Amino acid sequence: MDDVELRPAGPDDAGAIADVYLASFQATYDFPLAHSDEQVRRWIRDLVLPTQAVWVAATSDGVVVGLMALTPDTLDQLYVAPGWTGHGIGSRLLALAKASRPSGLDLSTFQVNAGARRFYERHGFVEIARGDGSGNEEEQPDLRYAWR
């Protein structure tokens, strides 16, 4: 969408990023997060923002509607707010991730997230591993994808 800008996130975006993360997770999954909302907010503010390359998708009036967090070789987080999916925001964030990490990226998603699986596969990611849930805090079966 032309009225949605991608920009690097700053410390003042922590609350809005947490809002998108929590709303998207709750709208997507039938199982609960392993942490409370307040723990997620602290994690984003104190760990994700200071240590990862974080980008937001924001409307022209400043409302954050998407987020992406990258480590040197992993797409760690990619969430689009409910009601904003299907507008190309995730694709734009993913294109930015690929441009930022041209040598390749890995990512994980839960096996039950069929929409995310289709999205990543459509964008050239291939499944490289399956987990039984023992490797994530939600204890949900997951998939590892790679793009090279």
PDB file of C-alpha atoms in Angstrom:
ATOM      1  CA  MET A   1       0.000   0.000   0.000  1.00  0.00           C
ATOM      2  CA  ASP A   2       1.328   3.396  -0.946  1.00  0.00           C
ATOM      3  CA  ASP A   3       0.222   5.016   2.302  1.00  0.00           C
ATOM      4  CA  VAL A   4       2.257   2.552   4.397  1.00  0.00           C
ATOM      5  CA  GLU A   5       5.910   3.447   4.907  1.00  0.00           C
ATOM      6  CA  LEU A   6       8.662   1.049   5.944  1.00  0.00           C
ATOM      7  CA  ARG A   7      11.139   2.618   8.340  1.00  0.00           C
ATOM      8  CA  PRO A   8      13.687   1.563  10.948  1.00  0.00           C
ATOM      9  CA  ALA A   9      12.106   1.210  14.373  1.00  0.00           C
ATOM     10  CA  GLY A  10      13.170   3.353  17.280  1.00  0.00           C
ATOM     11  CA  PRO A  11      12.783   2.968  21.041  1.00  0.00           C
ATOM     12  CA  ASP A  12       9.534   4.967  20.939  1.00  0.00           C
ATOM     13  CA  ASP A  13       8.008   2.251  18.725  1.00  0.00           C
ATOM     14  CA  ALA A  14       8.311  -0.478  21.382  1.00  0.00           C
ATOM     15  CA  GLY A  15       4.707  -0.237  22.578  1.00  0.00           C
ATOM     16  CA  ALA A  16       3.223  -0.196  19.088  1.00  0.00           C
ATOM     17  CA  ILE A  17       5.433  -3.107  18.013  1.00  0.00           C
ATOM     18  CA  ALA A  18       4.277  -5.103  21.025  1.00  0.00           C
ATOM     19  CA  ASP A  19       0.647  -4.267  20.207  1.00  0.00           C
ATOM     20  CA  VAL A  20       1.028  -5.620  16.655  1.00  0.00           C
ATOM     21  CA  TYR A  21       2.910  -8.699  17.843  1.00  0.00           C
ATOM     22  CA  LEU A  22       0.354  -9.564  20.514  1.00  0.00           C
ATOM     23  CA  ALA A  23      -2.713  -8.881  18.341  1.00  0.00           C
ATOM     24  CA  SER A  24      -1.321 -10.861  15.429  1.00  0.00           C
ATOM     25  CA  PHE A  25      -0.323 -13.814  17.597  1.00  0.00           C
ATOM     26  CA  GLN A  26      -3.729 -13.907  19.286  1.00  0.00           C
ATOM     27  CA  ALA A  27      -5.561 -13.646  15.956  1.00  0.00           C
ATOM     28  CA  THR A  28      -3.495 -16.449  14.413  1.00  0.00           C
ATOM     29  CA  TYR A  29      -3.097 -19.119  17.085  1.00  0.00           C
ATOM     30  CA  ASP A  30      -5.453 -21.075  19.315  1.00  0.00           C
ATOM     31  CA  PHE A  31      -2.712 -21.651  21.891  1.00  0.00           C
ATOM     32  CA  PRO A  32      -1.400 -19.033  24.318  1.00  0.00           C
ATOM     33  CA  LEU A  33       1.934 -17.298  24.243  1.00  0.00           C
ATOM     34  CA  ALA A  34       4.452 -18.698  26.699  1.00  0.00           C
ATOM     35  CA  HIS A  35       4.775 -15.246  28.288  1.00  0.00           C
ATOM     36  CA  SER A  36       2.446 -12.571  29.626  1.00  0.00           C
ATOM     37  CA  ASP A  37       1.718  -9.441  27.618  1.00  0.00           C
ATOM     38  CA  GLU A  38       3.941  -7.434  29.981  1.00  0.00           C
ATOM     39  CA  GLN A  39       6.818  -9.900  29.546  1.00  0.00           C
ATOM     40  CA  VAL A  40       6.451  -9.611  25.749  1.00  0.00           C
ATOM     41  CA  ARG A  41       6.516  -5.810  26.009  1.00  0.00           C
ATOM     42  CA  ARG A  42       9.705  -5.900  28.105  1.00  0.00           C
ATOM     43  CA  TRP A  43      11.304  -8.434  25.709  1.00  0.00           C
ATOM     44  CA  ILE A  44      10.635  -6.185  22.713  1.00  0.00           C
ATOM     45  CA  ARG A  45      11.783  -3.031  24.502  1.00  0.00           C
ATOM     46  CA  ASP A  46      14.846  -4.461  26.289  1.00  0.00           C
ATOM     47  CA  LEU A  47      16.092  -7.210  23.970  1.00  0.00           C
ATOM     48  CA  VAL A  48      14.649  -7.118  20.448  1.00  0.00           C
ATOM     49  CA  LEU A  49      14.946  -3.392  19.727  1.00  0.00           C
ATOM     50  CA  PRO A  50      18.484  -2.947  21.119  1.00  0.00           C
ATOM     51  CA  THR A  51      19.974  -6.090  19.545  1.00  0.00           C
ATOM     52  CA  GLN A  52      18.224  -6.661  16.207  1.00  0.00           C
ATOM     53  CA  ALA A  53      17.584  -4.710  13.015  1.00  0.00           C
ATOM     54  CA  VAL A  54      13.911  -3.855  13.501  1.00  0.00           C
ATOM     55  CA  TRP A  55      11.684  -2.246  10.901  1.00  0.00           C
ATOM     56  CA  VAL A  56       8.077  -1.165  11.110  1.00  0.00           C
ATOM     57  CA  ALA A  57       5.378  -0.585   8.559  1.00  0.00           C
ATOM     58  CA  ALA A  58       3.495   2.556   9.554  1.00  0.00           C
ATOM     59  CA  THR A  59       0.539   4.357   8.053  1.00  0.00           C
ATOM     60  CA  SER A  60       0.787   8.007   7.001  1.00  0.00           C
ATOM     61  CA  ASP A  61      -0.660   8.989  10.385  1.00  0.00           C
ATOM     62  CA  GLY A  62       1.990   6.979  12.229  1.00  0.00           C
ATOM     63  CA  VAL A  63       0.060   3.847  13.200  1.00  0.00           C
ATOM     64  CA  VAL A  64       2.356   0.809  13.219  1.00  0.00           C
ATOM     65  CA  VAL A  65       0.696  -2.025  11.274  1.00  0.00           C
ATOM     66  CA  GLY A  66       3.629  -4.391  10.736  1.00  0.00           C
ATOM     67  CA  LEU A  67       7.035  -5.287  12.062  1.00  0.00           C
ATOM     68  CA  MET A  68      10.132  -7.202  11.093  1.00  0.00           C
ATOM     69  CA  ALA A  69      13.177  -8.093  13.182  1.00  0.00           C
ATOM     70  CA  LEU A  70      16.411  -9.450  11.710  1.00  0.00           C
ATOM     71  CA  THR A  71      19.494 -10.981  13.250  1.00  0.00           C
ATOM     72  CA  PRO A  72      22.580 -11.420  11.042  1.00  0.00           C
ATOM     73  CA  ASP A  73      21.182 -14.622   9.469  1.00  0.00           C
ATOM     74  CA  THR A  74      17.596 -15.015  10.680  1.00  0.00           C
ATOM     75  CA  LEU A  75      14.259 -13.395  10.032  1.00  0.00           C
ATOM     76  CA  ASP A  76      13.364 -13.506  13.704  1.00  0.00           C
ATOM     77  CA  GLN A  77       9.963 -11.807  13.627  1.00  0.00           C
ATOM     78  CA  LEU A  78       7.506 -10.812  10.906  1.00  0.00           C
ATOM     79  CA  TYR A  79       4.013  -9.789  11.935  1.00  0.00           C
ATOM     80  CA  VAL A  80       1.265  -7.777  10.269  1.00  0.00           C
ATOM     81  CA  ALA A  81      -1.627  -6.437  12.318  1.00  0.00           C
ATOM     82  CA  PRO A  82      -5.024  -8.122  11.931  1.00  0.00           C
ATOM     83  CA  GLY A  83      -7.011  -6.258   9.311  1.00  0.00           C
ATOM     84  CA  TRP A  84      -3.846  -5.273   7.448  1.00  0.00           C
ATOM     85  CA  THR A  85      -2.909  -8.672   6.038  1.00  0.00           C
ATOM     86  CA  GLY A  86      -3.356  -9.217   2.310  1.00  0.00           C
ATOM     87  CA  HIS A  87      -2.246  -5.680   1.415  1.00  0.00           C
ATOM     88  CA  GLY A  88       1.362  -6.498   0.504  1.00  0.00           C
ATOM     89  CA  ILE A  89       2.891  -5.252   3.764  1.00  0.00           C
ATOM     90  CA  GLY A  90       4.399  -8.625   4.663  1.00  0.00           C
ATOM     91  CA  SER A  91       5.775  -8.994   1.133  1.00  0.00           C
ATOM     92  CA  ARG A  92       7.399  -5.565   1.327  1.00  0.00           C
ATOM     93  CA  LEU A  93       8.944  -6.353   4.707  1.00  0.00           C
ATOM     94  CA  LEU A  94      10.188  -9.699   3.413  1.00  0.00           C
ATOM     95  CA  ALA A  95      11.709  -8.063   0.321  1.00  0.00           C
ATOM     96  CA  LEU A  96      13.524  -5.654   2.633  1.00  0.00           C
ATOM     97  CA  ALA A  97      14.780  -8.592   4.709  1.00  0.00           C
ATOM     98  CA  LYS A  98      16.124 -10.331   1.601  1.00  0.00           C
ATOM     99  CA  ALA A  99      17.792  -7.134   0.377  1.00  0.00           C
ATOM    100  CA  SER A 100      19.354  -6.654   3.824  1.00  0.00           C
ATOM    101  CA  ARG A 101      20.620 -10.244   3.975  1.00  0.00           C
ATOM    102  CA  PRO A 102      21.437 -11.167   0.345  1.00  0.00           C
ATOM    103  CA  SER A 103      23.484 -14.216   1.368  1.00  0.00           C
ATOM    104  CA  GLY A 104      20.367 -15.833   2.811  1.00  0.00           C
ATOM    105  CA  LEU A 105      17.972 -16.075   5.704  1.00  0.00           C
ATOM    106  CA  ASP A 106      16.479 -18.730   7.928  1.00  0.00           C
ATOM    107  CA  LEU A 107      13.229 -18.448   9.845  1.00  0.00           C
ATOM    108  CA  SER A 108      10.911 -20.557  11.959  1.00  0.00           C
ATOM    109  CA  THR A 109       7.146 -20.748  12.058  1.00  0.00           C
ATOM    110  CA  PHE A 110       4.642 -23.009  13.747  1.00  0.00           C
ATOM    111  CA  GLN A 111       3.401 -25.923  11.667  1.00  0.00           C
ATOM    112  CA  VAL A 112      -0.244 -24.942  12.257  1.00  0.00           C
ATOM    113  CA  ASN A 113       0.295 -21.553  10.588  1.00  0.00           C
ATOM    114  CA  ALA A 114      -0.700 -22.584   7.075  1.00  0.00           C
ATOM    115  CA  GLY A 115      -0.964 -18.966   5.941  1.00  0.00           C
ATOM    116  CA  ALA A 116       2.627 -18.183   6.937  1.00  0.00           C
ATOM    117  CA  ARG A 117       3.845 -21.394   5.363  1.00  0.00           C
ATOM    118  CA  ARG A 118       2.198 -20.534   2.024  1.00  0.00           C
ATOM    119  CA  PHE A 119       3.516 -16.967   2.256  1.00  0.00           C
ATOM    120  CA  TYR A 120       7.144 -17.984   2.858  1.00  0.00           C
ATOM    121  CA  GLU A 121       7.069 -20.753   0.252  1.00  0.00           C
ATOM    122  CA  ARG A 122       5.599 -18.343  -2.295  1.00  0.00           C
ATOM    123  CA  HIS A 123       8.573 -16.055  -1.584  1.00  0.00           C
ATOM    124  CA  GLY A 124      11.185 -18.728  -2.218  1.00  0.00           C
ATOM    125  CA  PHE A 125      11.760 -20.173   1.251  1.00  0.00           C
ATOM    126  CA  VAL A 126      12.125 -23.943   1.470  1.00  0.00           C
ATOM    127  CA  GLU A 127      11.527 -26.172   4.459  1.00  0.00           C
ATOM    128  CA  ILE A 128      14.796 -27.482   5.923  1.00  0.00           C
ATOM    129  CA  ALA A 129      13.704 -28.969   9.257  1.00  0.00           C
ATOM    130  CA  ARG A 130      10.698 -29.933  11.360  1.00  0.00           C
ATOM    131  CA  GLY A 131      10.545 -29.692  15.121  1.00  0.00           C
ATOM    132  CA  ASP A 132       8.297 -31.394  17.644  1.00  0.00           C
ATOM    133  CA  GLY A 133       7.885 -28.282  19.802  1.00  0.00           C
ATOM    134  CA  SER A 134      10.682 -29.077  22.209  1.00  0.00           C
ATOM    135  CA  GLY A 135      12.747 -26.233  20.740  1.00  0.00           C
ATOM    136  CA  ASN A 136      10.307 -23.377  21.380  1.00  0.00           C
ATOM    137  CA  GLU A 137       8.687 -21.932  24.466  1.00  0.00           C
ATOM    138  CA  GLU A 138       5.132 -22.523  23.255  1.00  0.00           C
ATOM    139  CA  GLU A 139       5.970 -26.226  22.852  1.00  0.00           C
ATOM    140  CA  GLN A 140       4.281 -26.266  19.429  1.00  0.00           C
ATOM    141  CA  PRO A 141       5.532 -28.244  16.424  1.00  0.00           C
ATOM    142  CA  ASP A 142       7.469 -25.909  14.189  1.00  0.00           C
ATOM    143  CA  LEU A 143       9.205 -25.653  10.835  1.00  0.00           C
ATOM    144  CA  ARG A 144      12.529 -24.166   9.857  1.00  0.00           C
ATOM    145  CA  TYR A 145      12.740 -22.476   6.457  1.00  0.00           C
ATOM    146  CA  ALA A 146      15.691 -21.153   4.477  1.00  0.00           C
ATOM    147  CA  TRP A 147      16.115 -18.765   1.577  1.00  0.00           C
ATOM    148  CA  ARG A 148      19.437 -18.645  -0.278  1.00  0.00           C
TER     149      ARG A 148
END
